[in-house]
XYZ file of C-alpha atoms in Angstrom:
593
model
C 104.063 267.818 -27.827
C 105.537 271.318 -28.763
C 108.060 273.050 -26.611
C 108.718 276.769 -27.064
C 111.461 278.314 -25.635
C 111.593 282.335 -25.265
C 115.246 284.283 -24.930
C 115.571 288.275 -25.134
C 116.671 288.179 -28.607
C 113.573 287.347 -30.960
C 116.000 285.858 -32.905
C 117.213 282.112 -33.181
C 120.479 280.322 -33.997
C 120.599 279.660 -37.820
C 121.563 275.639 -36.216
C 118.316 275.599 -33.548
C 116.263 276.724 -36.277
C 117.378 274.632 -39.202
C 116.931 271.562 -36.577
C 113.528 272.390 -35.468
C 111.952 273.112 -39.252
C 113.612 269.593 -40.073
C 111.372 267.691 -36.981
C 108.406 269.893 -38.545
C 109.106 268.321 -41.674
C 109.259 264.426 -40.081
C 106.691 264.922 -38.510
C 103.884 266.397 -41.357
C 105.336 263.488 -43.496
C 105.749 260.646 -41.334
C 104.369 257.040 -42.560
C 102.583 254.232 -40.138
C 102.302 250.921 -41.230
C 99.317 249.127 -40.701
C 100.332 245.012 -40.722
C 98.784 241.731 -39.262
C 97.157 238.750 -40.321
C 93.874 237.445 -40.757
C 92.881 234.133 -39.783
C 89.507 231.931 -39.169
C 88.194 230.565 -35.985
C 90.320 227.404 -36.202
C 93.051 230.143 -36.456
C 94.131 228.907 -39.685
C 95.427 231.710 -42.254
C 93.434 233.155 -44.410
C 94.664 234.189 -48.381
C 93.212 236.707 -50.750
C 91.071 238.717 -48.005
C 90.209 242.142 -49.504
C 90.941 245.117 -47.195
C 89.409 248.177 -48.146
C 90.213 251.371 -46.306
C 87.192 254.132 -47.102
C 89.592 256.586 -46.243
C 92.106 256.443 -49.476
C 89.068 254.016 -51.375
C 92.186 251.488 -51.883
C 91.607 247.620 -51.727
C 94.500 244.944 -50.562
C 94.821 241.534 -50.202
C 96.280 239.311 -47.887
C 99.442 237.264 -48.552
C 99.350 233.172 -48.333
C 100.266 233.258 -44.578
C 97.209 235.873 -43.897
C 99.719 238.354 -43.362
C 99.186 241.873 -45.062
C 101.349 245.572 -44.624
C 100.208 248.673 -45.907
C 101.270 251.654 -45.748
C 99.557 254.504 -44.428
C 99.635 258.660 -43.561
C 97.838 258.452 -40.437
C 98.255 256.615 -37.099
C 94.590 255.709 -36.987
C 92.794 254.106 -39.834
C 89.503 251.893 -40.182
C 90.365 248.529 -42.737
C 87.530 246.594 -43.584
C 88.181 242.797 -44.077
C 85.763 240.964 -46.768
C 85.882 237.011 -47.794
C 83.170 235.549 -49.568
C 81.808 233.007 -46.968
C 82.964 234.908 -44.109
C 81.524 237.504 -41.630
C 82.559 241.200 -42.722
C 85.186 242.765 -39.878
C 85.226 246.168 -39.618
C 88.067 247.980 -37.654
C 88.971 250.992 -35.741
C 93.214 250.194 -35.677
C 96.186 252.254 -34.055
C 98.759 251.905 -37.336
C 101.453 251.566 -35.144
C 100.007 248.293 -33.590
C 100.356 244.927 -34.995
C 96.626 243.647 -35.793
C 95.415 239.577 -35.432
C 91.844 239.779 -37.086
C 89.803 237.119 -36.816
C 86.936 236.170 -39.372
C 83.860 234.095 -38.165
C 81.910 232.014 -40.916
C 78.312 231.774 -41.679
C 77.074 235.056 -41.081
C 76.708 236.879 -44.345
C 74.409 234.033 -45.418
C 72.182 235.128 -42.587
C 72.252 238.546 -43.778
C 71.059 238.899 -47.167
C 71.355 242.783 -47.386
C 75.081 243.220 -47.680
C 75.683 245.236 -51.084
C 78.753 244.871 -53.539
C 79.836 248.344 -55.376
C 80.249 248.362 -59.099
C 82.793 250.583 -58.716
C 84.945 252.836 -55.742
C 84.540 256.226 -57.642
C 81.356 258.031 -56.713
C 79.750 260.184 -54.072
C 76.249 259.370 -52.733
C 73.203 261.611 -53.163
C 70.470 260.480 -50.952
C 67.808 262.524 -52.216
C 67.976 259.951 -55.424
C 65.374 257.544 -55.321
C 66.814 253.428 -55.832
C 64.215 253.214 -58.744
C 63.695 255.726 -61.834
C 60.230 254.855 -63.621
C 59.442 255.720 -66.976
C 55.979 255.324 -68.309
C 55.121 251.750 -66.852
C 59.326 250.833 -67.171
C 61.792 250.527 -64.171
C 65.552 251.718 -63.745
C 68.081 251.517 -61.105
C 68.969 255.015 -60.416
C 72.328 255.397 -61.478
C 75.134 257.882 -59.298
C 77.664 259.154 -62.113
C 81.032 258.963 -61.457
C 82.572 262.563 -60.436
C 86.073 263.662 -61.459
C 88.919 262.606 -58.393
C 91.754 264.132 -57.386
C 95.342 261.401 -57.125
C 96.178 263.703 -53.906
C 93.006 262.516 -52.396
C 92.465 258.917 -54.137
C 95.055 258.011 -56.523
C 93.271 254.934 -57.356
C 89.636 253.531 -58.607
C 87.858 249.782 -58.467
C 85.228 248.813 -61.030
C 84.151 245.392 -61.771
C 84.584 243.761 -65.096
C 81.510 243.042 -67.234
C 80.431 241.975 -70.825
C 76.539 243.369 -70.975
C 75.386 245.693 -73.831
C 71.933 245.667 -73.284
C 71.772 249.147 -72.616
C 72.745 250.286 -76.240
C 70.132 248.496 -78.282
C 67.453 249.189 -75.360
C 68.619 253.017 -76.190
C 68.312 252.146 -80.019
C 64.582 251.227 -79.560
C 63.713 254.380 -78.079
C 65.068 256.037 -81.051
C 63.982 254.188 -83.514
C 60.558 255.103 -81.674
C 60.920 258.531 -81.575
C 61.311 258.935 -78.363
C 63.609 259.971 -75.647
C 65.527 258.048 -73.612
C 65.402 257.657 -69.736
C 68.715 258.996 -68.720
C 69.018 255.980 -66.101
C 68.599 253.761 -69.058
C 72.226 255.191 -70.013
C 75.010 252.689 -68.993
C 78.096 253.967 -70.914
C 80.116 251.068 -70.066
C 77.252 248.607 -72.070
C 77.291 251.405 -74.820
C 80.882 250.886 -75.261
C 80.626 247.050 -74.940
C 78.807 246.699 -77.869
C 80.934 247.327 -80.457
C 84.383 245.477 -81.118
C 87.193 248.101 -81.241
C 89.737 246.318 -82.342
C 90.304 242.807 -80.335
C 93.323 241.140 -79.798
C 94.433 237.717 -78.938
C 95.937 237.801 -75.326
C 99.448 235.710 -75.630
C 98.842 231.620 -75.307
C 98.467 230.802 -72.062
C 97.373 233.771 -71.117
C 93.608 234.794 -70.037
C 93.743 238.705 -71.193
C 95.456 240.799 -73.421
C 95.648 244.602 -72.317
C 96.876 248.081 -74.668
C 96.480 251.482 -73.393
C 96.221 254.745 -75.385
C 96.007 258.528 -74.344
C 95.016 261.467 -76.386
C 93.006 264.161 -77.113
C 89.315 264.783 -75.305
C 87.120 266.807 -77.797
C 85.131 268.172 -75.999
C 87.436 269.533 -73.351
C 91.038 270.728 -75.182
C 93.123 270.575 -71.423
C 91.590 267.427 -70.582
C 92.613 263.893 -72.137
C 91.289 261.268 -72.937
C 92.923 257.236 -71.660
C 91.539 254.101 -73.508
C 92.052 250.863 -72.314
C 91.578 247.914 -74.190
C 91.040 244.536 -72.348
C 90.397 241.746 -74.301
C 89.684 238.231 -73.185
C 90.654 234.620 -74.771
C 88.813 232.811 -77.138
C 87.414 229.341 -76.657
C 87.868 226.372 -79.155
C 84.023 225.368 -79.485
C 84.849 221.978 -80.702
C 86.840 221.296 -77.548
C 84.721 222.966 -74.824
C 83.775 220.388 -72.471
C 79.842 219.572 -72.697
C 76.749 222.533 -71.625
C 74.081 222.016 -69.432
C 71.589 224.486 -70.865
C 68.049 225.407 -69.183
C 66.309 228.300 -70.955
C 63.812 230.222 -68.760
C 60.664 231.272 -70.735
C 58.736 233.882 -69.195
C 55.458 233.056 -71.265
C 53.098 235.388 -69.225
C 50.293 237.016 -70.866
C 52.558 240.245 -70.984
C 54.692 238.308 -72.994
C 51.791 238.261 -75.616
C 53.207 240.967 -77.915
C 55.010 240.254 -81.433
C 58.364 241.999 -80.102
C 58.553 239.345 -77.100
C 57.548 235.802 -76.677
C 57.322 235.571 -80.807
C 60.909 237.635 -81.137
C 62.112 234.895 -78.146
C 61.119 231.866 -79.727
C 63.032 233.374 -83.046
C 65.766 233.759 -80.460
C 66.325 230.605 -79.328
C 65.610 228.730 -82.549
C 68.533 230.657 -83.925
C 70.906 229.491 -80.631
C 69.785 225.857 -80.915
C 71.650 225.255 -84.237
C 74.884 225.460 -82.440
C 74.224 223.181 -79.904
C 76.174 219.798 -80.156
C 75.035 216.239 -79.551
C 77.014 216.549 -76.352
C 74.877 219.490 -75.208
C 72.123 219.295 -72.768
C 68.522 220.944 -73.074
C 65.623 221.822 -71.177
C 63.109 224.136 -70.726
C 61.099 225.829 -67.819
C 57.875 228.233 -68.529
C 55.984 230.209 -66.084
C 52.708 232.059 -67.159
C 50.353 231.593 -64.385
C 52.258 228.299 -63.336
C 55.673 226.730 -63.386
C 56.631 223.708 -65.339
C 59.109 221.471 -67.489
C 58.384 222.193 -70.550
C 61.117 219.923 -72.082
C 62.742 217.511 -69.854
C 66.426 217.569 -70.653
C 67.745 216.491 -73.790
C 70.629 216.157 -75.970
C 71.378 219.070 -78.263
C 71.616 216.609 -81.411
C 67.997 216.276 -81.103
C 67.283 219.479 -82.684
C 64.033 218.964 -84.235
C 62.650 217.949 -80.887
C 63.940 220.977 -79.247
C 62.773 223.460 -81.828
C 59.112 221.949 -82.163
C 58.990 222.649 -77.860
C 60.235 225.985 -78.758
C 57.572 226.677 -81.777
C 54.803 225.398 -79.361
C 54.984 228.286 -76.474
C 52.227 230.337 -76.052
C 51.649 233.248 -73.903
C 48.964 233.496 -70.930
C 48.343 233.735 -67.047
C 50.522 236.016 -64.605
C 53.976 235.971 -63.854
C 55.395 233.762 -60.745
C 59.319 234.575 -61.456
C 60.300 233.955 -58.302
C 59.256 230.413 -58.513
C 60.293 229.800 -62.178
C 63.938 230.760 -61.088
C 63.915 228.482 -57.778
C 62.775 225.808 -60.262
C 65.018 226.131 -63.069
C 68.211 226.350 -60.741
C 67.261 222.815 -59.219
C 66.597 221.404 -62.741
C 70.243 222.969 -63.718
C 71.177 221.894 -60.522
C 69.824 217.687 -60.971
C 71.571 217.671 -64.558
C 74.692 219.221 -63.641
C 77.655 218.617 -65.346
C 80.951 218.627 -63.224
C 83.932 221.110 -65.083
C 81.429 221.605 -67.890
C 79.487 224.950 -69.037
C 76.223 225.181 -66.540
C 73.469 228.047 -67.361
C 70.404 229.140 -67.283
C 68.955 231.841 -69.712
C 66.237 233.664 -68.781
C 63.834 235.434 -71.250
C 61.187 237.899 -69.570
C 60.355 241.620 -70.182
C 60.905 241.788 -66.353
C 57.366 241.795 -65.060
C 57.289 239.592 -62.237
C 53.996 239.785 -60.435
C 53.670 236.796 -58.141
C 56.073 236.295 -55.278
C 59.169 237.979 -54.590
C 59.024 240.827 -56.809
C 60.662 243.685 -55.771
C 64.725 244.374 -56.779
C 66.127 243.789 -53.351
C 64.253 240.533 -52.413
C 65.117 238.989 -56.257
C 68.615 240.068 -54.902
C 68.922 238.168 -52.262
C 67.219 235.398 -54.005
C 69.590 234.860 -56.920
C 73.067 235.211 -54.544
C 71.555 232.135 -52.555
C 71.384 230.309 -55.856
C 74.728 231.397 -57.719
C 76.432 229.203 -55.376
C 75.728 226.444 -57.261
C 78.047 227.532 -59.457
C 75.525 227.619 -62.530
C 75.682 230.869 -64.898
C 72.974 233.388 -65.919
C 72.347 234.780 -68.938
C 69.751 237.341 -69.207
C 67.773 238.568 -72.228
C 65.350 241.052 -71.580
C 62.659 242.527 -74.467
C 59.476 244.786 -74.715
C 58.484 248.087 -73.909
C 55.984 249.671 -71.578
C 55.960 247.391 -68.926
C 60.084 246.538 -69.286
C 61.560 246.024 -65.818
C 65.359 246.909 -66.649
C 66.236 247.374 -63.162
C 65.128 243.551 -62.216
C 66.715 241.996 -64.882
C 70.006 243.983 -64.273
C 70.545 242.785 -60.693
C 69.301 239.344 -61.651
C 72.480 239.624 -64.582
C 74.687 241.138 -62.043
C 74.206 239.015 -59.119
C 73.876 235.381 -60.460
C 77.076 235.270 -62.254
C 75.816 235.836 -65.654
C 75.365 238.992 -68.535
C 72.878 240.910 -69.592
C 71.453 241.216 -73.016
C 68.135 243.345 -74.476
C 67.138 242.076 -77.387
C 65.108 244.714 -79.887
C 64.417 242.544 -83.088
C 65.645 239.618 -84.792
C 68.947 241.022 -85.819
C 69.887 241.537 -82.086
C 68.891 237.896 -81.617
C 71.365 236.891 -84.299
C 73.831 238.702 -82.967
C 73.641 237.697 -79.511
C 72.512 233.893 -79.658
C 74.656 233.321 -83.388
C 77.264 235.309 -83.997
C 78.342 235.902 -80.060
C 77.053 232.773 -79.044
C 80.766 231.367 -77.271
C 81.013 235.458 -76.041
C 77.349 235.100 -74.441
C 77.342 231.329 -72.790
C 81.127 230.383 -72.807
C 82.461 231.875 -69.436
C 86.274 232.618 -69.735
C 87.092 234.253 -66.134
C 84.877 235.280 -63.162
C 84.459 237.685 -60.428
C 86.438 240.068 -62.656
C 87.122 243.369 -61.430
C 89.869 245.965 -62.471
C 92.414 248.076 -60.142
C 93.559 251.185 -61.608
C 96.479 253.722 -59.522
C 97.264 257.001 -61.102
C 100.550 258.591 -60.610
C 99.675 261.415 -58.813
C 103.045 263.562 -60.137
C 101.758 263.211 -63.673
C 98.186 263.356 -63.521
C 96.132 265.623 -61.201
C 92.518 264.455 -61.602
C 90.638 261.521 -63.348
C 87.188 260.951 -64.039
C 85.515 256.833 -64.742
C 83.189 257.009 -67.895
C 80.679 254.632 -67.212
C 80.514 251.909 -64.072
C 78.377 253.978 -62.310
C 76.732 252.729 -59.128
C 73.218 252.183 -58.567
C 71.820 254.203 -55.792
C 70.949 251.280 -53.465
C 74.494 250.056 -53.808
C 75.228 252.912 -51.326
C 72.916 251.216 -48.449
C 75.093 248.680 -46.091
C 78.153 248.452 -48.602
C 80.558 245.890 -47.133
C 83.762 247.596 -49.256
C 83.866 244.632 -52.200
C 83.726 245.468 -55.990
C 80.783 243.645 -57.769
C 83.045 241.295 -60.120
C 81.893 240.117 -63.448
C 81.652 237.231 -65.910
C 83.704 237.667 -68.933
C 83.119 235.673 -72.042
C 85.321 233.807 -74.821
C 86.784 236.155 -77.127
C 85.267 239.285 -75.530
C 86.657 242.422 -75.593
C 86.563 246.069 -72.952
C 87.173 249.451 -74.042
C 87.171 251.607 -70.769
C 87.800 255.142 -70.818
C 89.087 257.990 -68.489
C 89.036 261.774 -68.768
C 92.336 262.688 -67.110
C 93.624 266.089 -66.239
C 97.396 266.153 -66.221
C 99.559 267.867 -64.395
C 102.136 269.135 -67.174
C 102.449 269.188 -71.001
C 101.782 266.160 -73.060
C 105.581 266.421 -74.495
C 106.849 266.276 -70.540
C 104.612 263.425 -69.747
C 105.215 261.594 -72.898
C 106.407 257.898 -72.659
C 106.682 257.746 -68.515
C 104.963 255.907 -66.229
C 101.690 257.409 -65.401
C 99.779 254.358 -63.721
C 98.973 250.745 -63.333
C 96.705 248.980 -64.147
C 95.734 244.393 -61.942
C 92.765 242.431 -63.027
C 91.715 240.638 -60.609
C 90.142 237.494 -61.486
C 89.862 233.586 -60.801
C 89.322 230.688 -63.424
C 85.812 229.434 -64.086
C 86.775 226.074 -61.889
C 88.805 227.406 -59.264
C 88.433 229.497 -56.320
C 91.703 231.022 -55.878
C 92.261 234.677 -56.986
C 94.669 235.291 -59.688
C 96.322 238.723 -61.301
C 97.049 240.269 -64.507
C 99.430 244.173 -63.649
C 99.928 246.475 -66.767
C 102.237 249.007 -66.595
C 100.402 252.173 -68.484
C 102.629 254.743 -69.940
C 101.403 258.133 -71.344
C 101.494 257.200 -74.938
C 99.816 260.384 -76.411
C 98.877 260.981 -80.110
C 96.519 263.657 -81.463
C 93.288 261.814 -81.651
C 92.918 262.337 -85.204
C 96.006 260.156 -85.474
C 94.711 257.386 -83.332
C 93.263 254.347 -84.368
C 89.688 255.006 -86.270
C 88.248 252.572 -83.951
C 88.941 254.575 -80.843
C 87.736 257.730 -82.571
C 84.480 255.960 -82.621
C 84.197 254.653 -79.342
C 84.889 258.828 -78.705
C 81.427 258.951 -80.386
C 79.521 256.525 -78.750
C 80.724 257.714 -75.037
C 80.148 261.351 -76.350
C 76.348 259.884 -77.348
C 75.895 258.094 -74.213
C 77.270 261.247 -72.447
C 74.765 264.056 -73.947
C 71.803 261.268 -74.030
C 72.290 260.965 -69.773
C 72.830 265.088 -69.794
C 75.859 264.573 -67.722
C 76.567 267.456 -65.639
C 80.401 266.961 -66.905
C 79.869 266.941 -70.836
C 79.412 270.867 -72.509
C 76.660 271.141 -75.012
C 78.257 269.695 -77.504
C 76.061 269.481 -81.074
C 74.479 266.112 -82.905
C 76.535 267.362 -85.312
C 79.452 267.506 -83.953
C 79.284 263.816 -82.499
C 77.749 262.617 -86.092
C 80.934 264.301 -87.733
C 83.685 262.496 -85.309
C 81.887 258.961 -85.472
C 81.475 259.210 -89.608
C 85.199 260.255 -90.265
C 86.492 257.206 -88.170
C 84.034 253.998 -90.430
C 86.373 252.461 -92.470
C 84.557 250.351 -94.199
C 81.183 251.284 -96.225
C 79.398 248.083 -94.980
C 79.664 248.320 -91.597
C 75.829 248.244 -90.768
C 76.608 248.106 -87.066
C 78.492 251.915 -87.068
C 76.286 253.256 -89.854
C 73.390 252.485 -87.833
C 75.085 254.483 -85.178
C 74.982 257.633 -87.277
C 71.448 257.177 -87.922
C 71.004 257.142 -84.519
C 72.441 260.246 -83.738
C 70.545 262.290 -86.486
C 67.616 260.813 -85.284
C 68.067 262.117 -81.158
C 69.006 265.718 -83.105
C 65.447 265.284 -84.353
C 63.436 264.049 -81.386
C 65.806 266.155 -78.673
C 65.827 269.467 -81.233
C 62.198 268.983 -81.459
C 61.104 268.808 -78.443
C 62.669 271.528 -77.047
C 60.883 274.007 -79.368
C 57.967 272.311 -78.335
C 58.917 273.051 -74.817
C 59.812 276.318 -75.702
């Protein structure tokens, strides 16, 4: 309540005045506290609940008594409590009140519609449709990330992932001559699948992260932060035994020499590493469901690969079934604290059943519970359903993989094979807080949100599965406040992983300190120059409203200067890429014109 006091003079003691601009200032700044603890019905505590507040996009956990404090600007707020298992409790809280929440079980079972983010960095635009279609294929519409300001949100949430398939699926609309669906363009997958330069994490020790800042080239007062994560590599010889089931889609769509003949390739390639402790089978569906190969041991190769030579492709496509099927084989030959997945092959078109994205959704969180991985490896064009492999990927615990021709097999089932089926760390997702004194706006590249992630969003980030030995390259386009000599060496952020152990429950963390380490980018390391050139691809391919016109040429030039080695077929493939989208993109527009 303000008081105002009138005298004669219009004037005010230099003491009354110097008092009253002081409670002014108190009051515009003051801080609330909101603090409690959460506990179940039985009222015992509860640890690791996320609270998200929408109104700073922030996510906290509670402490091993329940109890949680955070601090806050205003004396209302509206905390939303999340547990997996639990009923979601949403809040309308005076912060000057001490809060007892209580979460019920059960109920998020019974409602299948709940929706996980990808990330905590975008705005909604609800004239997008969920689905983008593209002669005969399917995409989740994607929401790019917009630039934030640190006075408004000095921190973003992304899960974790390891999926590429959105690079080579881009490579085989090149290599077609044709363009590419700009909902097809996942920059995180892009960046995913190369290796820019991997490092061991410390023994012991789950990840390993670095940090780097310098220049953006296509904006000269922007900058650009790279952060490596990089996960731990597995000892093959001493993984504990797999319980494989691979899921053949062998539908008459299937019937095309770039899919069920390019799968069987596939597989016959991943079978050589199996071990004699391994288990096998194999579940088909093209016009009906069956065991194909009732489990057996991986030594028994020749076995194995004759099933595997034998598919043939016919009938329609009852996914929904083949998936119940092959998670209750997976589930009768389980192997307690060993490697449990299933790896689905399909081109996506399930016709029989539940088909749509949101009711294989709810299907495959029912049946991750099991604790039994996915792997997904989609192929074909025309009829490709990206967007229902994606979720499948995303939801059952599992990555996501499109295979293109028989090098791409290789590469995934051979020479990735403990990065692809060896799980390392799940539910991975990443926490990064900007010091808002040093850096004034920041913009996510990649870990966009689908569109239907926006509809009943219970505040959780969708966590990933991360893989032996595999490594992250995120990037942010960061305005800072001051000159790169004033910021250099201090503190500019932080960045927690979040993550728990492939056999536990319990949520652990992983806090980097980042400091603003700039160099001028053609002083960085060469392989960070070319992951420049493959967001900078991504970037012009999805005509982002926040990259300039920047040439072919231009992107060609950065990624050639910055291959160090003459034989790399993966980057010089890159470079034939991008001449190849200045031909079909340059050409087309004339056309147009």
């Amino acid at each position: 309540m303000l008081f105002f006091i009138f005298v004669k003079k219009p004037v005010l003691p230099k003491g009354l005045l110097t008092i009253l601009l002081l409670l002014i200032s108190v009051f515009s700044s003051a801080q609330y506290y909101i603090r409690g603890d959460v506990k179940d019905a039985n009222n015992e505590p509860l640890q690791n609940v996320k609270i998200y507040r929408p109104s700073t996009r922030s996510i906290y956990n509670s402490g091993m008594t329940g109890g949680f404090g955070i601090l806050s600007s205003a004396l209302y707020d509206s905390p939303i409590f999340t547990k997996e298992g639990y009923d979601t409790v949403r809040l309308r809280v005076k912060t000057d009140e001490y809060l007892r929440v209580v979460m019920a079980t059960d109920k998020r079972k019974k409602d299948p519609t709940l929706q996980k983010m990808i990330s905590f960095t975008t705005n909604g635009d609800e004239k997008l449709s969920s689905i983008s279609i593209y002669d005969g294929e399917t995409y989740s519409s994607i929401i790019e990330n917009n630039f934030v300001k640190t006075t408004n949100r000095a921190q973003t949430t992304f899960g974790l992932r390891i999926d590429k398939a959105s690079y080579s699926n881009i490579r085989r609309f090149i290599n077609q001559q044709m363009q590419v669906p700009p909902d097809a363009v996942r920059l995180d997958e892009m960046l995913n699948y190369f290796n820019f330069n991997y490092k061991e994490p410390d023994p012991g020790k789950t990840f390993c992260t670095e940090s780097q800042v310098t220049d953006c080239p296509w904006n000269q007062a922007h900058r650009l932060l790279f952060l490596n994560i990089s996960a731990r590599r597995l000892d093959l010889s001493k993984v504990l035994p797999s319980n494989f089931v691979f899921l053949i889609d062998v539908s008459g769509s299937m019937d095309f020499p770039n899919r069920l003949p390019l799968i069987k390739q596939a597989f016959k390639l991943f079978v050589e590493n199996l071990r004699p402790i391994d288990t096998v089978s194999i579940v088909t569906y093209g016009g009906t469901v069956g065991i194909w190969l009732t489990p057996t041991s991986g030594g028994n190769k020749d076995k194995i690969l004759k099933s595997i030579e034998e598919l043939n492709a016919s009938g329609d496509t009852p996914g929904e079934a083949a998936i119940r099927t092959a998670y209750q084989l997976a589930n009768n030959t389980f192997i307690k604290g060993g490697n449990n997945r299933i790896i689905l092959a399909t081109d996506g078109d399930f016709n029989i059943g539940q088909t749509s994205e949101k009711d294989l959704e709810e299907l495959i969180e029912k049946e991750k519970k099991s604790g039994i991985y996915l792997t997904c490896l989609g192929v074909g064009m025309g009829n490709y359903k990206d967007s229902k492999i994606e979720i499948l990927a995303k939801k059952g615990n599992g990555n996501f993989a499109y295979i293109d021709d028989i090098h791409e097999a290789e590469k995934v089932m051979v020479l990735q094979f403990t990065q692809t089926m060896y799980a390392v760390a799940r539910d991975v997702y990443v926490n990064v807080k900007f010091d808002s004194t040093a850096i004034r706006q920041y913009r996510l590249l990649g870990y966009d949100n689908r569109k239907s992630g926006f509809e009943n969003f219970i505040g959780e980030p969708e966590g990933g599965e991360i893989g032996s030995g595999a490594g992250n390259t995120i990037l942010f386009e960061l305005e800072p406040k001051v000159t790169d000599s004033a910021l250099q060496n201090s503190f500019v952020g932080s960045i927690t992983i979040h993550y728990k152990n492939t056999r536990d429950t319990s949520e652990l963390l992983k806090t980097y300190n980042c400091f603003y380490n700039y160099r001028p980018f053609d002083q960085v390391q060469k392989c960070l120059q070319f992951a420049t050139a493959v967001a900078m691809l991504g970037l012009k391919l999805r005509q982002s409203e926040y990259f300039p016109d920047v040439s072919w040429d231009t992107i060609k030039k950065i990624a050639s200067k910055s291959i160090e080695s003459p034989n790399d077929y993966l980057k010089n493939q890159f470079l034939t890429l991008t001449e190849n989208c200045k031909k079909i993109y340059g050409s087309r527009r004339r056309k147009n014109r």
